[in-house]
Tab-separated table of C-alpha atoms in Angstrom:
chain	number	residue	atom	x	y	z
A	501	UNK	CA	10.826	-32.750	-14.278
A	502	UNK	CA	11.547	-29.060	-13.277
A	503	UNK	CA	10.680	-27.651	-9.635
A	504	UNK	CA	10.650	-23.654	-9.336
A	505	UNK	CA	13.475	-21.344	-8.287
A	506	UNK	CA	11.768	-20.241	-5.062
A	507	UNK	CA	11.806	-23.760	-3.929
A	508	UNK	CA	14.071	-25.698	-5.442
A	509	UNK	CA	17.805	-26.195	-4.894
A	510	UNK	CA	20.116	-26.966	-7.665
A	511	UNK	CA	22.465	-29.062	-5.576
A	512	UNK	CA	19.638	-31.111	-3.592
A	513	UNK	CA	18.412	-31.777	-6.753
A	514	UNK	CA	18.624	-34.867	-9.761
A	515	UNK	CA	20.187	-32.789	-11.637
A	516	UNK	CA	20.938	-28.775	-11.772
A	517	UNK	CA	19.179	-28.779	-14.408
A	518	UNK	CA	16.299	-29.946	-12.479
A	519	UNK	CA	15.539	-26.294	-11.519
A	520	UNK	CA	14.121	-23.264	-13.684
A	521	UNK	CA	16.462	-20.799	-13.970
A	522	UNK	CA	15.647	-17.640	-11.273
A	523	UNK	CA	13.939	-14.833	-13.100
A	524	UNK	CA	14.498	-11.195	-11.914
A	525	UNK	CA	12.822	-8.237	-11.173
A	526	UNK	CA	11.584	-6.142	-14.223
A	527	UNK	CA	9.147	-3.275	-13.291
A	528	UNK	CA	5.906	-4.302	-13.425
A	529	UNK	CA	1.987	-3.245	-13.231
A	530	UNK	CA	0.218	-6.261	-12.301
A	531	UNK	CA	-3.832	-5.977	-12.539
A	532	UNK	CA	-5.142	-9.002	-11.292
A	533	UNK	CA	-8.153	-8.936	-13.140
A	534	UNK	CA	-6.257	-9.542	-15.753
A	535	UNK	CA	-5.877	-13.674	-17.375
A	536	UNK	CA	-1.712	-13.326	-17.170
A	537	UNK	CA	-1.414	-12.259	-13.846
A	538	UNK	CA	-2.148	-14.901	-12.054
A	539	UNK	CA	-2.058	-18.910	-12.264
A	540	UNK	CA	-1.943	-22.080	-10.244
A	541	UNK	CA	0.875	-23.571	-9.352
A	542	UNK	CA	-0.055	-26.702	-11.418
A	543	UNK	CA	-0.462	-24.593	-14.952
A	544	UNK	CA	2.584	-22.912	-14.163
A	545	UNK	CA	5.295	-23.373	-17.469
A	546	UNK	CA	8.108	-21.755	-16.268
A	547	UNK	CA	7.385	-18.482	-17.824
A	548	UNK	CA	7.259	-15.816	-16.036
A	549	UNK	CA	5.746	-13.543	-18.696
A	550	UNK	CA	2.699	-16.216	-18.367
A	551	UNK	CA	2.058	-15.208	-14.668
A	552	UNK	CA	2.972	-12.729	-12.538
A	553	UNK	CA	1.880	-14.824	-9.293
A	554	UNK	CA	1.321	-17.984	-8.609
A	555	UNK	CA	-0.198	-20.131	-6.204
A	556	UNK	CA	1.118	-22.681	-3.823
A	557	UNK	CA	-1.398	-25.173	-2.890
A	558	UNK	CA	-3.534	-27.513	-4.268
A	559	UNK	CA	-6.402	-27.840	-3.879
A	560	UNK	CA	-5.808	-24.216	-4.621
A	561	UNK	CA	-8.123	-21.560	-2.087
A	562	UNK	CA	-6.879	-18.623	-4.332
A	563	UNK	CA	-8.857	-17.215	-7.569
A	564	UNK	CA	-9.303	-14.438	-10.003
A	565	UNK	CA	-13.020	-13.288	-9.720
A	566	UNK	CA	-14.912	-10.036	-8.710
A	567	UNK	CA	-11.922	-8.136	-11.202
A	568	UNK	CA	-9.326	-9.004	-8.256
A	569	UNK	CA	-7.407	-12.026	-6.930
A	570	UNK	CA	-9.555	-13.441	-4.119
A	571	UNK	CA	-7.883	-15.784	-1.608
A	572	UNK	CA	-10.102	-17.786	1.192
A	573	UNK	CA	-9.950	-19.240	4.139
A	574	UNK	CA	-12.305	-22.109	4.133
A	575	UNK	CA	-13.037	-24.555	7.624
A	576	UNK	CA	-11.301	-27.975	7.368
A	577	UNK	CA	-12.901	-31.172	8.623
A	578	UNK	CA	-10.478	-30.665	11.836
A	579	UNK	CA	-12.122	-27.709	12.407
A	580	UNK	CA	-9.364	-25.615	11.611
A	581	UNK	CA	-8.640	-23.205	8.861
A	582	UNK	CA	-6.569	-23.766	5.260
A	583	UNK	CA	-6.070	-20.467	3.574
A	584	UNK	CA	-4.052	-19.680	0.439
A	585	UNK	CA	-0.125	-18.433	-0.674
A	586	UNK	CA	0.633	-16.928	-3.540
A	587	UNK	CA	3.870	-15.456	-4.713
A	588	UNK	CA	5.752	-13.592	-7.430
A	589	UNK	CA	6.938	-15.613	-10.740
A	590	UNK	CA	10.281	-13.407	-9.918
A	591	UNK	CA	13.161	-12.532	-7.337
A	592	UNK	CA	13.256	-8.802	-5.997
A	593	UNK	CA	16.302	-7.159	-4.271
A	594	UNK	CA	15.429	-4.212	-3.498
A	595	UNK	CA	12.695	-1.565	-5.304
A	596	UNK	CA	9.516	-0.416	-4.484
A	597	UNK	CA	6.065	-2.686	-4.547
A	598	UNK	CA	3.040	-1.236	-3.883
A	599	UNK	CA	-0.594	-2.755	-3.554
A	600	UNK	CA	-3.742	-2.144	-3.765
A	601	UNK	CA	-6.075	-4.593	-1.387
A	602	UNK	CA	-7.950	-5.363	1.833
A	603	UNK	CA	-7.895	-8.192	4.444
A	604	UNK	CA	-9.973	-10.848	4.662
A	605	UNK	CA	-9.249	-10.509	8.645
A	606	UNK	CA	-13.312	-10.351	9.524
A	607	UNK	CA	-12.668	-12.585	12.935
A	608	UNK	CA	-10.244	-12.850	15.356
A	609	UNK	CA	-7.245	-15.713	14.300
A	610	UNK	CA	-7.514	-14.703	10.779
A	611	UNK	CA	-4.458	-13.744	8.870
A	612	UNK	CA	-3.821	-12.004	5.933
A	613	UNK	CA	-0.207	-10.624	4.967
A	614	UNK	CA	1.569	-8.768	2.278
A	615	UNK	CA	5.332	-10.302	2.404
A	616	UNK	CA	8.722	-9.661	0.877
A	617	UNK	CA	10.861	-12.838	1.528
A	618	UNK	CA	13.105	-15.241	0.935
A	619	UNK	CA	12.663	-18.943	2.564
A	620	UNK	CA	15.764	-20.075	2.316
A	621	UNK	CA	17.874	-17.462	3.508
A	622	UNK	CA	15.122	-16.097	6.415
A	623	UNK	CA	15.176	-12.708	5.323
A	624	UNK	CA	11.454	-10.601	5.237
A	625	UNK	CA	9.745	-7.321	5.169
A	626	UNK	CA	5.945	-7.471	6.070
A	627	UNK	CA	2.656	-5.986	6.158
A	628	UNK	CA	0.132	-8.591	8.812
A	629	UNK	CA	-3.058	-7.863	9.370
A	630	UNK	CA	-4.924	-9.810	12.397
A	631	UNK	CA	-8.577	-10.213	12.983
A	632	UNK	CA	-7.723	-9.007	16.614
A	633	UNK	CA	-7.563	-5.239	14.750
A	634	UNK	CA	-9.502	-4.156	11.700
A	635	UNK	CA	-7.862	-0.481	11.827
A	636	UNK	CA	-4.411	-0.648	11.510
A	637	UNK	CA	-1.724	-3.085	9.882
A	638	UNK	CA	1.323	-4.455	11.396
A	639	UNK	CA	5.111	-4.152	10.038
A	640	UNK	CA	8.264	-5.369	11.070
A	641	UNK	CA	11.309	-6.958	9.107
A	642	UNK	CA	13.563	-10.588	9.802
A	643	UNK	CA	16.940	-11.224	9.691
A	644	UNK	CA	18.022	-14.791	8.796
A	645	UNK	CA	14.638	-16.059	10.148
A	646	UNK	CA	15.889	-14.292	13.648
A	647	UNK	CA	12.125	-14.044	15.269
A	648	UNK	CA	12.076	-10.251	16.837
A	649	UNK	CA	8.722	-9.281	17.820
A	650	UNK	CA	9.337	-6.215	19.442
A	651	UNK	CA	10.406	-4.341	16.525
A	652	UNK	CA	6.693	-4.383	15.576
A	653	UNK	CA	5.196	-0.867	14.794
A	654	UNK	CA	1.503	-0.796	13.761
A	655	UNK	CA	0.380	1.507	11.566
A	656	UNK	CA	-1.482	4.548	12.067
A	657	UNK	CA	-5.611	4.447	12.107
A	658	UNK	CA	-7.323	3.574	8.820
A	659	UNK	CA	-10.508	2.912	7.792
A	660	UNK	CA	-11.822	-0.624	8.222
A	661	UNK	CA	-9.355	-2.952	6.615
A	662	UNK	CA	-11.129	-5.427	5.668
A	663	UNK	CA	-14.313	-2.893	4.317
A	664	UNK	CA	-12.047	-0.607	2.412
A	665	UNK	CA	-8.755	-0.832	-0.521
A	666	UNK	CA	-5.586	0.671	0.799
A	667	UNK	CA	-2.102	1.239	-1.266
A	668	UNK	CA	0.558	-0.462	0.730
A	669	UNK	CA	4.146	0.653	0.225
A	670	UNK	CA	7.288	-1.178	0.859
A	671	UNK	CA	10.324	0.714	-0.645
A	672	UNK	CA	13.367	-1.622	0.266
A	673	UNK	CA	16.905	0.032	-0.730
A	674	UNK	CA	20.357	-0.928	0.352
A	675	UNK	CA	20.036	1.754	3.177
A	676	UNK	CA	16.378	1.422	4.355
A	677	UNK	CA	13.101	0.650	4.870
A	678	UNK	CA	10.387	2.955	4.252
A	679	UNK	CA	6.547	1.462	5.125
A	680	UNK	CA	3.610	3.881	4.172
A	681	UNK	CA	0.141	3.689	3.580
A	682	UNK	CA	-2.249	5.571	1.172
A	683	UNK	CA	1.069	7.380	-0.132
A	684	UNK	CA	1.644	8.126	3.399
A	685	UNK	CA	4.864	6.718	4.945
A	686	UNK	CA	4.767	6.254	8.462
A	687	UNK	CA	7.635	4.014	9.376
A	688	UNK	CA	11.801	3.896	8.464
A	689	UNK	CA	14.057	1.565	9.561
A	690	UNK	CA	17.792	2.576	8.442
A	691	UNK	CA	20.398	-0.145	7.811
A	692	UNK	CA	22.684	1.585	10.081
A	693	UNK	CA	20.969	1.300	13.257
A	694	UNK	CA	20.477	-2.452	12.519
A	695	UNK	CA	24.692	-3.396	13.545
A	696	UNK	CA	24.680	-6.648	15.763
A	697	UNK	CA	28.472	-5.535	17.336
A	698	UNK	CA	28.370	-9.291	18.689
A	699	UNK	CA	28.033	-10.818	15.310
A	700	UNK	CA	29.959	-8.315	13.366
A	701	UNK	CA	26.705	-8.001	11.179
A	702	UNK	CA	24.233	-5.614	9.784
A	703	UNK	CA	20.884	-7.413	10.517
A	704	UNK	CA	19.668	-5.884	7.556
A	705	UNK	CA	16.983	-8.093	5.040
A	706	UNK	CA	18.973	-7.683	2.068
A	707	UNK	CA	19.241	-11.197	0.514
A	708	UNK	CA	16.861	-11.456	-3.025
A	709	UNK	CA	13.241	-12.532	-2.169
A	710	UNK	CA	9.934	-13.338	-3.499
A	711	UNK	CA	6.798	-10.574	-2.940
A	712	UNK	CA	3.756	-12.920	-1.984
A	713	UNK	CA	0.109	-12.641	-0.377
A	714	UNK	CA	-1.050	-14.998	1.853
A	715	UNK	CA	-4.411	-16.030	4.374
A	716	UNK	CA	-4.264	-18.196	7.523
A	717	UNK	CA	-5.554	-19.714	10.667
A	718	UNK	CA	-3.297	-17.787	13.204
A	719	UNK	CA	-6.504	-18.798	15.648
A	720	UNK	CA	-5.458	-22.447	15.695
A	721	UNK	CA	-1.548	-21.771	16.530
A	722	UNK	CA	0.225	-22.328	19.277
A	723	UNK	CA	-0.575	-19.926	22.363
A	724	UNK	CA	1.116	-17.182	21.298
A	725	UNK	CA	0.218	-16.950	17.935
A	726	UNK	CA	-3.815	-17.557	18.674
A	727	UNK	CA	-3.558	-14.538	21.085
A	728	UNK	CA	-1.252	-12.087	18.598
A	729	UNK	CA	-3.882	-12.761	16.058
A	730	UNK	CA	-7.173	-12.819	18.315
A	731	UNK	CA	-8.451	-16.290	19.571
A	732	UNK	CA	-10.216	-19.070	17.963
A	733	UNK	CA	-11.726	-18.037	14.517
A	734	UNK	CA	-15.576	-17.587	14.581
A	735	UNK	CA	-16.731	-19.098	11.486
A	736	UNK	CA	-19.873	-17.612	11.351
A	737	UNK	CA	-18.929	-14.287	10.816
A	738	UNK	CA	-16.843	-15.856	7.613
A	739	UNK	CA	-16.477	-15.602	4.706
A	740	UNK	CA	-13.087	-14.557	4.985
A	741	UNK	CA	-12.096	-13.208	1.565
A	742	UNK	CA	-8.777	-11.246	0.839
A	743	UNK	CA	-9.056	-8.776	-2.482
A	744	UNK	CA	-6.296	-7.869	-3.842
A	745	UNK	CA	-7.066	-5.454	-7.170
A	746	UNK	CA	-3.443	-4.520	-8.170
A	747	UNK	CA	0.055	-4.870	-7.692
A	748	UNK	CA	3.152	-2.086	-9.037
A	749	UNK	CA	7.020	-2.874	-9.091
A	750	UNK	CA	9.629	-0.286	-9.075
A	751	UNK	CA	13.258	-2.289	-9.261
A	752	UNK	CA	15.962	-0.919	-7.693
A	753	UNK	CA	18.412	-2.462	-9.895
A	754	UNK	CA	17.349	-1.766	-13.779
A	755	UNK	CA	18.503	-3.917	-16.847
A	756	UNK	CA	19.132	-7.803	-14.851
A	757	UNK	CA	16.249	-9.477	-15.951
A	758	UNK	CA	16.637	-13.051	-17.234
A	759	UNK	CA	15.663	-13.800	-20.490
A	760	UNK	CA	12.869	-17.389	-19.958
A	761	UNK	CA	14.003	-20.718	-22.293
A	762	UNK	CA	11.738	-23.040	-22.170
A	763	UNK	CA	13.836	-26.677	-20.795
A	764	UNK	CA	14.504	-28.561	-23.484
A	765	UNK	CA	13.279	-32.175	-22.410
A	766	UNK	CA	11.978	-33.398	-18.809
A	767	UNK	CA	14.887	-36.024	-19.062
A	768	UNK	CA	17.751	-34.051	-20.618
A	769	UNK	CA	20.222	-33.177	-17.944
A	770	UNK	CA	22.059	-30.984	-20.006
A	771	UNK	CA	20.079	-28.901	-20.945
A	772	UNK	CA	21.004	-24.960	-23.070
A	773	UNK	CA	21.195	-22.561	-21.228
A	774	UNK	CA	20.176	-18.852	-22.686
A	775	UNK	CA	24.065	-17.136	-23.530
A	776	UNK	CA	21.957	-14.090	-23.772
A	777	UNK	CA	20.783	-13.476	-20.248
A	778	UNK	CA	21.847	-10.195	-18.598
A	779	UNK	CA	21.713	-11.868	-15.335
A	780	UNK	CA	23.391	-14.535	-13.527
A	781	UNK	CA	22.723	-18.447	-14.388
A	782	UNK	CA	21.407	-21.138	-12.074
A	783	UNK	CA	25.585	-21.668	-11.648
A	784	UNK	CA	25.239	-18.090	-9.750
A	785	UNK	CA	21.787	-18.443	-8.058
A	786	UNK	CA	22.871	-19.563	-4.892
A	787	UNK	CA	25.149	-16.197	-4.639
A	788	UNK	CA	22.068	-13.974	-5.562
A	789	UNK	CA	20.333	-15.845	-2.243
A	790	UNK	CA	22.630	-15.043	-0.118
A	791	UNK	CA	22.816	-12.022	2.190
A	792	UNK	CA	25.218	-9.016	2.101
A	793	UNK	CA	24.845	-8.011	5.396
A	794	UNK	CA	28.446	-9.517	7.061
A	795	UNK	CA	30.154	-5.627	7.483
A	796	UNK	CA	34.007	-5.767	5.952
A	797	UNK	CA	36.671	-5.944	9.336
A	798	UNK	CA	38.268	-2.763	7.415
A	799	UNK	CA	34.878	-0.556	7.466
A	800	UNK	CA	32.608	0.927	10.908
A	801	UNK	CA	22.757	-6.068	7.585
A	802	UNK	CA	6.506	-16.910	9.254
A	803	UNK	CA	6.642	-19.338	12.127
A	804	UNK	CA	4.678	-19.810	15.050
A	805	UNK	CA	5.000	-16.726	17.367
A	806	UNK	CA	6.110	-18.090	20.625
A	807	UNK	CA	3.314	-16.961	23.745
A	808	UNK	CA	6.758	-16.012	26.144
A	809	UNK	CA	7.373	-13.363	23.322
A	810	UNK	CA	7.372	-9.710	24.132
A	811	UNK	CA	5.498	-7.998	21.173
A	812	UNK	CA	5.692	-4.297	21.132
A	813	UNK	CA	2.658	-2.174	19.652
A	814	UNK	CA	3.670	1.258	19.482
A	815	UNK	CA	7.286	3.054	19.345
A	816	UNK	CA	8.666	5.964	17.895
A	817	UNK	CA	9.158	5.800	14.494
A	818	UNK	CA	11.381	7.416	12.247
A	819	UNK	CA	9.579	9.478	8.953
A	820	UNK	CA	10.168	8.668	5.708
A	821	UNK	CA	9.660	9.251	2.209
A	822	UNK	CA	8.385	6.445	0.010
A	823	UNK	CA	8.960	6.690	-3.568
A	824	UNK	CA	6.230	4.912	-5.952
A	825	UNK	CA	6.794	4.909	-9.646
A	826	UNK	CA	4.542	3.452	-12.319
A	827	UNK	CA	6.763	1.698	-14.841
A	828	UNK	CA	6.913	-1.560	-16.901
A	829	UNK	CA	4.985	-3.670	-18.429
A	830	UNK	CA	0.959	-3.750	-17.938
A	831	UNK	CA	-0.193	-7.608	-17.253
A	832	UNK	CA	-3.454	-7.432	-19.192
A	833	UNK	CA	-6.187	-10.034	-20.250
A	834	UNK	CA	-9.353	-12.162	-18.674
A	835	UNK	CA	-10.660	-13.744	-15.621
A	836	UNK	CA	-10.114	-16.906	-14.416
A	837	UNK	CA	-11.344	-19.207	-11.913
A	838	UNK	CA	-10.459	-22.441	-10.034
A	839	UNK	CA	-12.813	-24.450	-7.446
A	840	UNK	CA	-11.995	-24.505	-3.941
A	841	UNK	CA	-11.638	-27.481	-2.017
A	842	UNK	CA	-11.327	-28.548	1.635
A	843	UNK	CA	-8.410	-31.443	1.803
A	844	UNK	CA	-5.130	-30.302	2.165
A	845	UNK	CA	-2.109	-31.136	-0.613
A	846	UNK	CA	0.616	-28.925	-1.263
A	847	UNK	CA	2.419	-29.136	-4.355
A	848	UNK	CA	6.067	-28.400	-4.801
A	849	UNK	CA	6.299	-27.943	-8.040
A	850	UNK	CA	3.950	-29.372	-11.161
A	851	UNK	CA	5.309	-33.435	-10.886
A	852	UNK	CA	4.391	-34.295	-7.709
A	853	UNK	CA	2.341	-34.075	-4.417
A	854	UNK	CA	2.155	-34.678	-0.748
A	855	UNK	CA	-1.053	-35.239	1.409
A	856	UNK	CA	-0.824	-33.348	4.174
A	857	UNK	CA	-3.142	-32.625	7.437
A	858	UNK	CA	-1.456	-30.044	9.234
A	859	UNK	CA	-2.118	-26.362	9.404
A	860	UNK	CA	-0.723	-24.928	11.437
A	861	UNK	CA	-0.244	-20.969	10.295
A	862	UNK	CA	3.183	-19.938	9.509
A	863	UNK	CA	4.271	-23.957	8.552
A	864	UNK	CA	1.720	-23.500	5.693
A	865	UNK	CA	1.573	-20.414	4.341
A	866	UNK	CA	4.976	-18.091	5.379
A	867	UNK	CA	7.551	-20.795	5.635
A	868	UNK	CA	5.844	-22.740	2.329
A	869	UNK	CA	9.629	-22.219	0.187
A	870	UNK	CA	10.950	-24.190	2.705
A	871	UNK	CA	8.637	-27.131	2.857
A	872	UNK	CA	8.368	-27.744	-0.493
A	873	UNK	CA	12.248	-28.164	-1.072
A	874	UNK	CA	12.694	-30.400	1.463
A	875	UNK	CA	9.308	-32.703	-0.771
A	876	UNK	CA	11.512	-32.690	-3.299
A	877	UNK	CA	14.607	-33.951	-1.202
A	878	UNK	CA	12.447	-36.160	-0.025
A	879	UNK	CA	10.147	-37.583	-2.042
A	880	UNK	CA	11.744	-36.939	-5.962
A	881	UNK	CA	15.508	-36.659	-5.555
């Protein structure tokens, strides 16, 4: 049995073996119209050549149709929402992704985000876009899973979000963060001003992560999630659809992608593993999780939001120049399409699964990673 990288932990685990080996960032131009770009988390073969995302519930809200990957928010029996995840097949650290997509925000408490992150470490860079505000999107960044609302800068105006396609930019570099929109960068953050003197730290995202989509009931949170993303969700103005038509990676780092073997048996412990990789082994993976951010004593880097947090809306913001370059290789072939359905089971990997009733937003969707390695503590190993 073999769990994914993004959620599964070599040392928790049966064996190391237990877990695919972590597959870097090449450059990439991801259509999602297209048969290899996406697949469900339950077809997934380790390959990350076979899918560029994949999703990470079952049953599965999210769906190649319309020439796009659509992912809805459908109405539980509870009454409240279950929406859809879906993340990369590989790790990023650092790059440029850009997208090409619109919210399915149509009511107040929906959700829809475009995410860089990495569960176990806490570390994330994100686009959110709340019902509350069809004409702008949100950004801010983590730290080790340190919840800062006030560093949140919205963006400027646009055109109705969840109406009209919009190219959002994240270019992530050991120095900075540059958000833009439409080619238009309208926020920085430099690593630099991010030195915690108590800590001794840069509180910097810099740990590898996973670029991932998701749609949620923020409505049915606790208090002050429902009123960051708008109140109770009104159904009737659903559907609540997010399109996403295209995704492009630029890697920061060029020449450390790792070369897929197929596991030799589900039982085999000791399994090869591929001498020819240019990248680190699972024996390394836990390094390439964790952060660089601890600054040398010789030298000068998802959740519920709580309702007694400040949240800032506007600050000055530093300009910036994002860089976007097509490169890579084209994902390329023909629709698919899964049934939705209304019962809640997430699946941490392809061997097993765990009923589950809750939704609450950010336990579902954003902190998902998480979850699903401690099913496989759990319930496997």
């Amino acid at each position: 049995m073999y769990c994914m990288p993004f959620n599964c932990e070599p040392g928790n685990s049966y064996s190391p073996s237990s877990c695919w080996d972590t597959a870097h960032c090449v450059n990439a131009n991801v259509n999602f119209g297209s048969s290899n770009a996406f697949a469900q988390i339950a077809d997934y073969n380790g390959n990350p050549s076979s899918a560029a995302f994949i999703s990470q519930f079952e049953p599965s809200n999210a769906k190649q149709a319309n020439n796009e990957l659509e992912m809805t928010l459908v109405k539980q029996s509870d009454g409240k929402g279950f929406g859809a995840t879906v993340i990369n097949s590989r790790a990023f650290q650092y790059g440029t992704v850009s997208t090409v997509m619109r919210s399915g925000c149509t009511s107040g408490g929906v959700v829809s985000s475009f995410i860089i992150r990495n569960d176990k470490v806490g570390d994330e860079i994100d686009f959110e876009f709340v019902g509350a505000d069809k004409a702008t999107v949100q950004t801010n960044y983590y730290w080790h899973d340190e919840l800062d609302y006030t560093k949140m800068i919205k963006s400027p105006v646009l055109a109705d979000t969840t109406a009209n396609y919009h190219t959002y930019g994240i270019q992530w570099t050991p120095d900075k963060i540059v958000w833009s929109v439409n080619g238009n960068s309208f926020r920085t953050v430099n690593r630099a001003d991010t030195w915690d003197s108590g800590s001794n730290t840069f509180k910097f995202p810099d740990s590898e992560s996973y670029v991932s989509y998701s749609i949620w009931d923020g409505g049915s949170g606790a208090q002050g999630t429902s009123e960051w993303a708008g109140g109770a969700i009104q159904w009737g103005q659903g559907p609540f659809v997010m399109g996403v038509k295209s995704l492009t990676i630029d890697c920061f780092y060029k020449g450390n992608e790792t070369t897929y073997k197929p596991p030799s048996s589900a039982g085999d412990g000791d399994d090869d593993k591929d001498n020819d990789s240019s990248a680190d082994d699972d024996s390394s993976d836990d390094d390439d999780e964790k952060s660089s951010s601890e600054k040398p004593s010789s030298s000068k880097s998802s959740t519920s939001k709580s309702s007694n947090t400040a949240k800032s809306t506007d600050t000055n913001n530093d300009d910036g120049d994002a860089e976007e370059e097509d490169g890579g290789d084209d994902v390329e072939g023909d629709d698919e399409e899964q049934d939705l359905g209304d019962d809640s089971k997430i699946l941490a990997g392809t061997a097993f699964e765990v009923d589950s009733k809750s939704s609450d937003a950010r336990g579902l969707v954003a902190s998902v990673g998480s979850m699903a390695a401690a099913l496989v503590a759990a319930y496997m190993f």
